[in-house]
PDB file of C-alpha atoms in Angstrom:
ATOM      1  CA  MET O   1      27.784  -6.583   5.183  1.00  0.00           C
ATOM      2  CA  SER O   2      27.621  -3.352   6.180  1.00  0.00           C
ATOM      3  CA  GLY O   3      23.990  -1.919   6.829  1.00  0.00           C
ATOM      4  CA  THR O   4      24.972   1.201   5.268  1.00  0.00           C
ATOM      5  CA  GLU O   5      25.164  -0.203   1.897  1.00  0.00           C
ATOM      6  CA  GLN O   6      22.016   0.756   0.617  1.00  0.00           C
ATOM      7  CA  LYS O   7      19.407  -2.300  -0.551  1.00  0.00           C
ATOM      8  CA  TYR O   8      16.177  -2.038  -3.117  1.00  0.00           C
ATOM      9  CA  TYR O   9      12.856  -3.412  -2.274  1.00  0.00           C
ATOM     10  CA  LEU O  10      13.085  -6.588  -4.335  1.00  0.00           C
ATOM     11  CA  ASP O  11      16.660  -7.720  -3.238  1.00  0.00           C
ATOM     12  CA  GLU O  12      16.652 -10.749  -1.288  1.00  0.00           C
ATOM     13  CA  GLU O  13      17.570  -9.250   2.030  1.00  0.00           C
ATOM     14  CA  LEU O  14      14.221  -7.649   2.496  1.00  0.00           C
ATOM     15  CA  ASP O  15      12.725  -9.425   5.254  1.00  0.00           C
ATOM     16  CA  ALA O  16       9.006  -9.103   5.113  1.00  0.00           C
ATOM     17  CA  CYS O  17       8.100 -10.160   8.505  1.00  0.00           C
ATOM     18  CA  LEU O  18      10.803  -7.685  10.242  1.00  0.00           C
ATOM     19  CA  HIS O  19       9.537  -4.875   7.993  1.00  0.00           C
ATOM     20  CA  PHE O  20       5.633  -5.886   9.023  1.00  0.00           C
ATOM     21  CA  ASN O  21       6.786  -5.673  12.808  1.00  0.00           C
ATOM     22  CA  MET O  22       9.188  -2.689  12.778  1.00  0.00           C
ATOM     23  CA  TYR O  23       6.584  -0.408  10.790  1.00  0.00           C
ATOM     24  CA  PHE O  24       3.123  -1.891  11.200  1.00  0.00           C
ATOM     25  CA  GLY O  25       3.189  -4.348  14.032  1.00  0.00           C
ATOM     26  CA  ALA O  26       1.280  -4.222  17.562  1.00  0.00           C
ATOM     27  CA  ASP O  27       3.239  -2.426  19.640  1.00  0.00           C
ATOM     28  CA  LYS O  28       1.863   1.265  20.235  1.00  0.00           C
ATOM     29  CA  THR O  29       4.429   3.966  18.554  1.00  0.00           C
ATOM     30  CA  ILE O  30       3.831   7.311  16.773  1.00  0.00           C
ATOM     31  CA  ALA O  31       4.903   5.217  13.599  1.00  0.00           C
ATOM     32  CA  LYS O  32       2.343   2.848  13.799  1.00  0.00           C
ATOM     33  CA  LYS O  33      -0.209   5.682  14.170  1.00  0.00           C
ATOM     34  CA  GLU O  34       1.140   7.513  11.119  1.00  0.00           C
ATOM     35  CA  LEU O  35       1.889   4.629   9.060  1.00  0.00           C
ATOM     36  CA  LEU O  36      -1.028   1.996   9.578  1.00  0.00           C
ATOM     37  CA  GLU O  37      -3.953   3.427  11.960  1.00  0.00           C
ATOM     38  CA  ASP O  38      -4.363   6.652  10.221  1.00  0.00           C
ATOM     39  CA  PRO O  39      -4.621   5.316   6.586  1.00  0.00           C
ATOM     40  CA  LEU O  40      -6.909   2.974   7.781  1.00  0.00           C
ATOM     41  CA  SER O  41      -9.194   5.985   9.524  1.00  0.00           C
ATOM     42  CA  PHE O  42      -9.085   7.748   6.159  1.00  0.00           C
ATOM     43  CA  LEU O  43      -9.975   4.786   3.728  1.00  0.00           C
ATOM     44  CA  TYR O  44     -12.755   4.103   6.273  1.00  0.00           C
ATOM     45  CA  LYS O  45     -14.321   7.682   6.129  1.00  0.00           C
ATOM     46  CA  LEU O  46     -13.490   7.744   2.322  1.00  0.00           C
ATOM     47  CA  PHE O  47     -15.433   4.577   1.525  1.00  0.00           C
ATOM     48  CA  SER O  48     -18.073   5.307   4.307  1.00  0.00           C
ATOM     49  CA  SER O  49     -18.932   8.482   2.613  1.00  0.00           C
ATOM     50  CA  GLY O  50     -20.052   6.447  -0.697  1.00  0.00           C
ATOM     51  CA  SER O  51     -18.054   8.756  -2.922  1.00  0.00           C
ATOM     52  CA  VAL O  52     -15.651   5.918  -3.865  1.00  0.00           C
ATOM     53  CA  LYS O  53     -17.493   2.566  -4.483  1.00  0.00           C
ATOM     54  CA  GLY O  54     -17.928  -0.648  -6.472  1.00  0.00           C
ATOM     55  CA  GLU O  55     -17.265  -3.957  -6.591  1.00  0.00           C
ATOM     56  CA  THR O  56     -13.524  -4.591  -7.547  1.00  0.00           C
ATOM     57  CA  LEU O  57     -10.685  -3.066  -5.782  1.00  0.00           C
ATOM     58  CA  ILE O  58      -7.037  -3.722  -6.336  1.00  0.00           C
ATOM     59  CA  ASN O  59      -4.552  -3.172  -3.486  1.00  0.00           C
ATOM     60  CA  ILE O  60      -0.939  -2.740  -3.982  1.00  0.00           C
ATOM     61  CA  SER O  61       0.787  -1.875  -0.540  1.00  0.00           C
ATOM     62  CA  ILE O  62       4.155  -2.504   0.813  1.00  0.00           C
ATOM     63  CA  GLY O  63       5.509  -5.573   2.595  1.00  0.00           C
ATOM     64  CA  ALA O  64       3.393  -8.057   4.332  1.00  0.00           C
ATOM     65  CA  ASP O  65       0.787  -5.688   5.367  1.00  0.00           C
ATOM     66  CA  VAL O  66      -2.963  -6.674   4.423  1.00  0.00           C
ATOM     67  CA  SER O  67      -4.414  -4.087   6.680  1.00  0.00           C
ATOM     68  CA  LYS O  68      -6.522  -1.916   4.059  1.00  0.00           C
ATOM     69  CA  ASN O  69      -8.207  -5.023   3.038  1.00  0.00           C
ATOM     70  CA  PHE O  70      -9.897  -5.045   6.637  1.00  0.00           C
ATOM     71  CA  VAL O  71     -11.348  -1.755   5.783  1.00  0.00           C
ATOM     72  CA  ALA O  72     -12.070  -2.476   1.732  1.00  0.00           C
ATOM     73  CA  ALA O  73     -13.790  -6.132   2.514  1.00  0.00           C
ATOM     74  CA  ASP O  74     -16.725  -4.091   3.720  1.00  0.00           C
ATOM     75  CA  PHE O  75     -17.152  -2.085   0.848  1.00  0.00           C
ATOM     76  CA  PHE O  76     -15.870  -4.251  -2.341  1.00  0.00           C
ATOM     77  CA  LYS O  77     -16.729  -7.888  -3.018  1.00  0.00           C
ATOM     78  CA  ASN O  78     -13.871  -8.809  -4.967  1.00  0.00           C
ATOM     79  CA  ILE O  79     -10.194  -7.479  -3.912  1.00  0.00           C
ATOM     80  CA  ILE O  80      -7.209  -8.253  -5.917  1.00  0.00           C
ATOM     81  CA  LEU O  81      -3.420  -7.824  -4.299  1.00  0.00           C
ATOM     82  CA  LEU O  82      -0.575  -6.922  -6.519  1.00  0.00           C
ATOM     83  CA  GLU O  83       2.962  -7.491  -5.310  1.00  0.00           C
ATOM     84  CA  SER O  84       6.595  -6.958  -6.335  1.00  0.00           C
ATOM     85  CA  SER O  85       8.468  -8.787  -4.053  1.00  0.00           C
ATOM     86  CA  ASP O  86       8.274 -12.560  -3.650  1.00  0.00           C
ATOM     87  CA  CYS O  87       9.056 -12.663  -0.030  1.00  0.00           C
ATOM     88  CA  CYS O  88       6.160 -10.212   0.207  1.00  0.00           C
ATOM     89  CA  MET O  89       4.067 -12.556  -1.730  1.00  0.00           C
ATOM     90  CA  LYS O  90       4.922 -15.329   0.358  1.00  0.00           C
ATOM     91  CA  ALA O  91       4.455 -13.584   3.465  1.00  0.00           C
ATOM     92  CA  ILE O  92       0.870 -12.188   2.213  1.00  0.00           C
ATOM     93  CA  GLU O  93      -0.189 -15.709   0.789  1.00  0.00           C
ATOM     94  CA  SER O  94       0.651 -17.313   4.170  1.00  0.00           C
ATOM     95  CA  TRP O  95      -1.470 -15.039   6.218  1.00  0.00           C
ATOM     96  CA  ILE O  96      -4.716 -15.375   3.581  1.00  0.00           C
ATOM     97  CA  ARG O  97      -4.193 -19.320   4.236  1.00  0.00           C
ATOM     98  CA  ASN O  98      -4.050 -18.445   8.192  1.00  0.00           C
ATOM     99  CA  GLU O  99      -1.008 -20.714   8.183  1.00  0.00           C
ATOM    100  CA  PRO O 100       0.978 -21.167  11.512  1.00  0.00           C
ATOM    101  CA  GLY O 101       3.672 -18.542  11.613  1.00  0.00           C
ATOM    102  CA  ALA O 102       1.856 -16.374   9.206  1.00  0.00           C
ATOM    103  CA  GLU O 103       2.511 -12.551  10.286  1.00  0.00           C
ATOM    104  CA  ASP O 104      -0.201 -11.649  13.361  1.00  0.00           C
ATOM    105  CA  GLN O 105      -2.228  -8.562  11.745  1.00  0.00           C
ATOM    106  CA  SER O 106      -5.121  -9.097  14.214  1.00  0.00           C
ATOM    107  CA  HIS O 107      -4.334  -5.410  15.873  1.00  0.00           C
ATOM    108  CA  ALA O 108      -5.008  -3.759  12.807  1.00  0.00           C
ATOM    109  CA  ALA O 109      -8.280  -5.868  12.291  1.00  0.00           C
ATOM    110  CA  GLU O 110      -9.216  -4.464  15.995  1.00  0.00           C
ATOM    111  CA  PHE O 111      -8.702  -1.050  15.131  1.00  0.00           C
ATOM    112  CA  VAL O 112     -10.777  -1.227  11.779  1.00  0.00           C
ATOM    113  CA  CYS O 113     -13.497  -3.038  14.400  1.00  0.00           C
ATOM    114  CA  SER O 114     -13.173   0.224  16.594  1.00  0.00           C
ATOM    115  CA  LEU O 115     -13.662   2.514  13.612  1.00  0.00           C
ATOM    116  CA  ILE O 116     -16.523   0.612  12.594  1.00  0.00           C
ATOM    117  CA  GLY O 117     -18.288   0.727  16.149  1.00  0.00           C
ATOM    118  CA  GLN O 118     -17.565  -3.013  17.396  1.00  0.00           C
ATOM    119  CA  SER O 119     -15.869  -3.788  20.183  1.00  0.00           C
ATOM    120  CA  THR O 120     -15.281  -7.302  19.498  1.00  0.00           C
ATOM    121  CA  GLY O 121     -15.237  -9.253  15.946  1.00  0.00           C
ATOM    122  CA  TYR O 122     -11.895  -8.643  14.607  1.00  0.00           C
ATOM    123  CA  LYS O 123     -11.427 -12.243  13.908  1.00  0.00           C
ATOM    124  CA  GLU O 124     -14.667 -12.182  11.454  1.00  0.00           C
ATOM    125  CA  GLN O 125     -13.376  -9.029  10.116  1.00  0.00           C
ATOM    126  CA  GLU O 126     -10.034 -11.184   9.106  1.00  0.00           C
ATOM    127  CA  GLU O 127     -11.978 -13.788   7.484  1.00  0.00           C
ATOM    128  CA  LYS O 128     -14.185 -11.347   5.678  1.00  0.00           C
ATOM    129  CA  ALA O 129     -11.142  -9.838   4.051  1.00  0.00           C
ATOM    130  CA  ARG O 130      -9.879 -13.476   3.509  1.00  0.00           C
ATOM    131  CA  ARG O 131     -12.878 -14.295   1.556  1.00  0.00           C
ATOM    132  CA  ALA O 132     -12.664 -11.013  -0.413  1.00  0.00           C
ATOM    133  CA  ILE O 133      -9.395 -11.666  -1.723  1.00  0.00           C
ATOM    134  CA  LYS O 134      -9.362 -13.116  -5.071  1.00  0.00           C
ATOM    135  CA  GLN O 135      -5.880 -13.105  -6.301  1.00  0.00           C
ATOM    136  CA  VAL O 136      -2.596 -12.422  -5.394  1.00  0.00           C
ATOM    137  CA  VAL O 137      -0.797 -11.406  -8.739  1.00  0.00           C
ATOM    138  CA  LYS O 138       2.800 -10.862  -9.068  1.00  0.00           C
ATOM    139  CA  TRP O 139       3.521  -7.314 -10.109  1.00  0.00           C
ATOM    140  CA  ASP O 140       7.047  -7.678 -11.943  1.00  0.00           C
ATOM    141  CA  ILE O 141       8.185  -4.307 -12.441  1.00  0.00           C
ATOM    142  CA  THR O 142      11.351  -5.865 -14.396  1.00  0.00           C
ATOM    143  CA  LYS O 143       9.055  -6.762 -17.288  1.00  0.00           C
ATOM    144  CA  GLU O 144       7.391  -4.328 -19.846  1.00  0.00           C
ATOM    145  CA  ASN O 145       3.947  -6.068 -18.922  1.00  0.00           C
ATOM    146  CA  PRO O 146       4.339  -6.381 -15.142  1.00  0.00           C
ATOM    147  CA  LEU O 147       1.422  -8.861 -15.229  1.00  0.00           C
ATOM    148  CA  GLY O 148       2.875 -11.521 -17.624  1.00  0.00           C
ATOM    149  CA  ALA O 149       0.032 -13.544 -19.053  1.00  0.00           C
ATOM    150  CA  VAL O 150      -2.358 -12.660 -16.363  1.00  0.00           C
ATOM    151  CA  VAL O 151      -5.497 -10.640 -17.517  1.00  0.00           C
ATOM    152  CA  LEU O 152      -7.123  -8.424 -14.457  1.00  0.00           C
ATOM    153  CA  PRO O 153     -10.692  -7.589 -14.662  1.00  0.00           C
ATOM    154  CA  GLN O 154     -10.887  -3.475 -14.613  1.00  0.00           C
ATOM    155  CA  ALA O 155     -11.000  -2.107 -11.229  1.00  0.00           C
ATOM    156  CA  ASP O 156     -13.523   0.626  -9.560  1.00  0.00           C
ATOM    157  CA  CYS O 157     -10.816   1.386  -7.117  1.00  0.00           C
ATOM    158  CA  ILE O 158      -7.037   1.142  -7.061  1.00  0.00           C
ATOM    159  CA  VAL O 159      -5.201   1.811  -3.639  1.00  0.00           C
ATOM    160  CA  ILE O 160      -1.458   1.952  -3.381  1.00  0.00           C
ATOM    161  CA  VAL O 161       0.017   2.608  -0.157  1.00  0.00           C
ATOM    162  CA  TYR O 162       3.562   3.252   0.134  1.00  0.00           C
ATOM    163  CA  HIS O 163       4.873   0.916  -2.685  1.00  0.00           C
ATOM    164  CA  LEU O 164       5.824   3.212  -5.345  1.00  0.00           C
ATOM    165  CA  GLU O 165       8.321   5.087  -3.610  1.00  0.00           C
ATOM    166  CA  ALA O 166       9.607   1.438  -2.733  1.00  0.00           C
ATOM    167  CA  ILE O 167       9.988   0.233  -6.244  1.00  0.00           C
ATOM    168  CA  CYS O 168      10.760   3.400  -8.260  1.00  0.00           C
ATOM    169  CA  LYS O 169      14.168   4.294  -8.738  1.00  0.00           C
ATOM    170  CA  ASP O 170      13.619   7.874 -10.435  1.00  0.00           C
ATOM    171  CA  ASN O 171      10.791  10.062 -11.303  1.00  0.00           C
ATOM    172  CA  ASP O 172      10.599   8.583 -14.905  1.00  0.00           C
ATOM    173  CA  MET O 173      10.230   4.986 -13.610  1.00  0.00           C
ATOM    174  CA  TYR O 174       7.312   6.364 -11.249  1.00  0.00           C
ATOM    175  CA  ILE O 175       5.524   7.687 -13.686  1.00  0.00           C
ATOM    176  CA  ASN O 176       5.566   5.050 -16.068  1.00  0.00           C
ATOM    177  CA  VAL O 177       4.564   2.299 -13.613  1.00  0.00           C
ATOM    178  CA  LEU O 178       1.674   4.584 -12.306  1.00  0.00           C
ATOM    179  CA  LYS O 179       0.382   4.647 -15.728  1.00  0.00           C
ATOM    180  CA  LYS O 180       0.683   0.698 -15.769  1.00  0.00           C
ATOM    181  CA  LEU O 181      -1.353   0.398 -12.768  1.00  0.00           C
ATOM    182  CA  LEU O 182      -3.933   2.928 -13.760  1.00  0.00           C
ATOM    183  CA  SER O 183      -4.636   0.850 -17.022  1.00  0.00           C
ATOM    184  CA  HIS O 184      -6.509  -1.206 -14.759  1.00  0.00           C
ATOM    185  CA  LEU O 185      -8.590   1.450 -13.368  1.00  0.00           C
ATOM    186  CA  LYS O 186     -12.195   1.570 -15.159  1.00  0.00           C
ATOM    187  CA  ILE O 187     -12.867   5.222 -16.659  1.00  0.00           C
ATOM    188  CA  GLY O 188     -14.812   7.194 -13.835  1.00  0.00           C
ATOM    189  CA  GLY O 189     -13.147   4.819 -10.813  1.00  0.00           C
ATOM    190  CA  HIS O 190     -10.863   5.954  -8.515  1.00  0.00           C
ATOM    191  CA  LEU O 191      -7.388   5.893  -7.264  1.00  0.00           C
ATOM    192  CA  VAL O 192      -6.451   6.451  -3.850  1.00  0.00           C
ATOM    193  CA  MET O 193      -2.640   6.936  -3.135  1.00  0.00           C
ATOM    194  CA  MET O 194      -0.851   7.267   0.149  1.00  0.00           C
ATOM    195  CA  ALA O 195       2.890   7.856   0.104  1.00  0.00           C
ATOM    196  CA  GLY O 196       5.617   8.861   2.033  1.00  0.00           C
ATOM    197  CA  ILE O 197       7.108  12.397   1.120  1.00  0.00           C
ATOM    198  CA  ASN O 198      10.814  13.513   0.889  1.00  0.00           C
ATOM    199  CA  MET O 199      11.977   9.829   2.109  1.00  0.00           C
ATOM    200  CA  SER O 200      14.992   8.367   1.098  1.00  0.00           C
ATOM    201  CA  TYR O 201      15.524   5.479   3.091  1.00  0.00           C
ATOM    202  CA  TYR O 202      14.316   3.136   5.466  1.00  0.00           C
ATOM    203  CA  MET O 203      15.729   0.282   7.599  1.00  0.00           C
ATOM    204  CA  VAL O 204      15.114  -3.500   7.959  1.00  0.00           C
ATOM    205  CA  GLY O 205      16.875  -5.000  10.329  1.00  0.00           C
ATOM    206  CA  GLN O 206      20.640  -4.132   9.535  1.00  0.00           C
ATOM    207  CA  TYR O 207      19.868  -3.296   6.001  1.00  0.00           C
ATOM    208  CA  LYS O 208      19.067   0.198   4.540  1.00  0.00           C
ATOM    209  CA  PHE O 209      16.546   0.432   1.690  1.00  0.00           C
ATOM    210  CA  ALA O 210      16.804   2.958  -1.034  1.00  0.00           C
ATOM    211  CA  ALA O 211      13.320   5.010  -1.599  1.00  0.00           C
ATOM    212  CA  LEU O 212      12.579   7.372  -4.052  1.00  0.00           C
ATOM    213  CA  ASN O 213      12.672  10.898  -2.739  1.00  0.00           C
ATOM    214  CA  HIS O 214       9.714  12.930  -4.293  1.00  0.00           C
ATOM    215  CA  ASN O 215       6.806  15.244  -3.251  1.00  0.00           C
ATOM    216  CA  GLU O 216       3.494  15.841  -4.005  1.00  0.00           C
ATOM    217  CA  GLU O 217       4.426  17.847  -7.053  1.00  0.00           C
ATOM    218  CA  LEU O 218       5.593  14.826  -8.425  1.00  0.00           C
ATOM    219  CA  MET O 219       2.522  12.812  -7.599  1.00  0.00           C
ATOM    220  CA  GLN O 220       0.450  15.250  -9.159  1.00  0.00           C
ATOM    221  CA  LYS O 221       2.288  15.021 -12.391  1.00  0.00           C
ATOM    222  CA  ALA O 222       2.174  11.434 -12.267  1.00  0.00           C
ATOM    223  CA  VAL O 223      -1.422  10.875 -11.659  1.00  0.00           C
ATOM    224  CA  THR O 224      -2.432  13.498 -14.426  1.00  0.00           C
ATOM    225  CA  GLU O 225      -0.288  11.724 -17.101  1.00  0.00           C
ATOM    226  CA  ALA O 226      -2.107   8.597 -16.120  1.00  0.00           C
ATOM    227  CA  GLY O 227      -5.412  10.234 -17.098  1.00  0.00           C
ATOM    228  CA  CYS O 228      -6.747  11.243 -13.578  1.00  0.00           C
ATOM    229  CA  THR O 229      -7.845  14.289 -12.027  1.00  0.00           C
ATOM    230  CA  VAL O 230      -7.155  15.152  -8.659  1.00  0.00           C
ATOM    231  CA  VAL O 231     -10.161  15.325  -6.176  1.00  0.00           C
ATOM    232  CA  SER O 232      -8.699  16.036  -3.130  1.00  0.00           C
ATOM    233  CA  THR O 233      -5.058  15.890  -1.177  1.00  0.00           C
ATOM    234  CA  GLU O 234      -4.380  15.884   2.452  1.00  0.00           C
ATOM    235  CA  THR O 235      -0.633  16.129   3.484  1.00  0.00           C
ATOM    236  CA  HIS O 236       0.576  15.487   7.201  1.00  0.00           C
ATOM    237  CA  ARG O 237       3.623  16.226   8.529  1.00  0.00           C
ATOM    238  CA  GLY O 238       5.592  13.297  10.447  1.00  0.00           C
ATOM    239  CA  LYS O 239       5.898  13.240  14.106  1.00  0.00           C
ATOM    240  CA  PHE O 240       7.770  10.100  14.249  1.00  0.00           C
ATOM    241  CA  LYS O 241      11.368  10.841  14.135  1.00  0.00           C
ATOM    242  CA  SER O 242      13.884   8.030  13.926  1.00  0.00           C
ATOM    243  CA  PRO O 243      17.067   7.021  12.060  1.00  0.00           C
ATOM    244  CA  LEU O 244      15.122   3.979  11.056  1.00  0.00           C
ATOM    245  CA  ILE O 245      13.280   5.898   8.487  1.00  0.00           C
ATOM    246  CA  ASP O 246      13.582   9.428   7.151  1.00  0.00           C
ATOM    247  CA  TYR O 247       9.621  10.397   5.576  1.00  0.00           C
ATOM    248  CA  GLU O 248       8.996  14.152   6.165  1.00  0.00           C
ATOM    249  CA  SER O 249       5.044  13.765   5.800  1.00  0.00           C
ATOM    250  CA  VAL O 250       2.234  11.313   4.630  1.00  0.00           C
ATOM    251  CA  ALA O 251       0.375  12.720   1.429  1.00  0.00           C
ATOM    252  CA  TYR O 252      -3.278  11.332   0.754  1.00  0.00           C
ATOM    253  CA  PHE O 253      -4.754  11.631  -2.913  1.00  0.00           C
ATOM    254  CA  VAL O 254      -7.843  10.637  -4.156  1.00  0.00           C
ATOM    255  CA  CYS O 255      -8.383  11.042  -7.896  1.00  0.00           C
ATOM    256  CA  ARG O 256     -10.744   9.991 -10.851  1.00  0.00           C
ATOM    257  CA  LYS O 257      -9.868   8.484 -14.122  1.00  0.00           C
ATOM    258  CA  ASP O 258     -11.365  10.516 -16.983  1.00  0.00           C
ATOM    259  CA  ARG O 259      -9.279   9.383 -19.851  1.00  0.00           C
ATOM    260  CA  VAL O 260      -7.288   6.485 -21.525  1.00  0.00           C
ATOM    261  CA  VAL O 261      -3.740   7.480 -21.995  1.00  0.00           C
TER     262      VAL O 261
END
């Protein structure tokens, strides 16, 4: 099959482990700094400030990446992971069970330890995250109720990392999916969202996967329609230039939920 035929995040051609190694793996590249380390630094600074806090956090990231939980586990007792792709769910569950062959994410845990000021202890940081993760739940966007029969507690914080642009096919879907996600956020709770801006595709192996080409204006519109007020935003222009992926920048939004919609 030609690698130029665009695939979709939920398609069987998505290789969760290959995707992780290409964009979040242990080798040091500009992409890994922008896509892995910078978001971890942002989360650590935000949570350390005490402005975003609570007991329950819902995290929906992309692929097999569990690194955000290495930060979150120091600040939230209960972490719930949502995932749309079956193969990515399997990879995440394999990591949680610490199975042979599970994706090695110790480099991310080591980086988080460096943020905390610990030169060692990455294994303990990984185990702390495993203990904090209470559920891994399928977020099935093909259904009107993506959670099915699962009932989640209202979260104090929802963290969304690169996920919406991977699963949403148009702006209306983006707004609708975000509304459904934020129905699980408490009034007064916080949304932390990180997104690749003006990205139309990303490669995984020989396959080109479609992404929703969107900008900060759509993010602002979507969070407002979902009942949130934007507290702060940052946009960092991407320095990684590659035929593998075409994002222009990475946007960081911190929002507070003020009303039910």
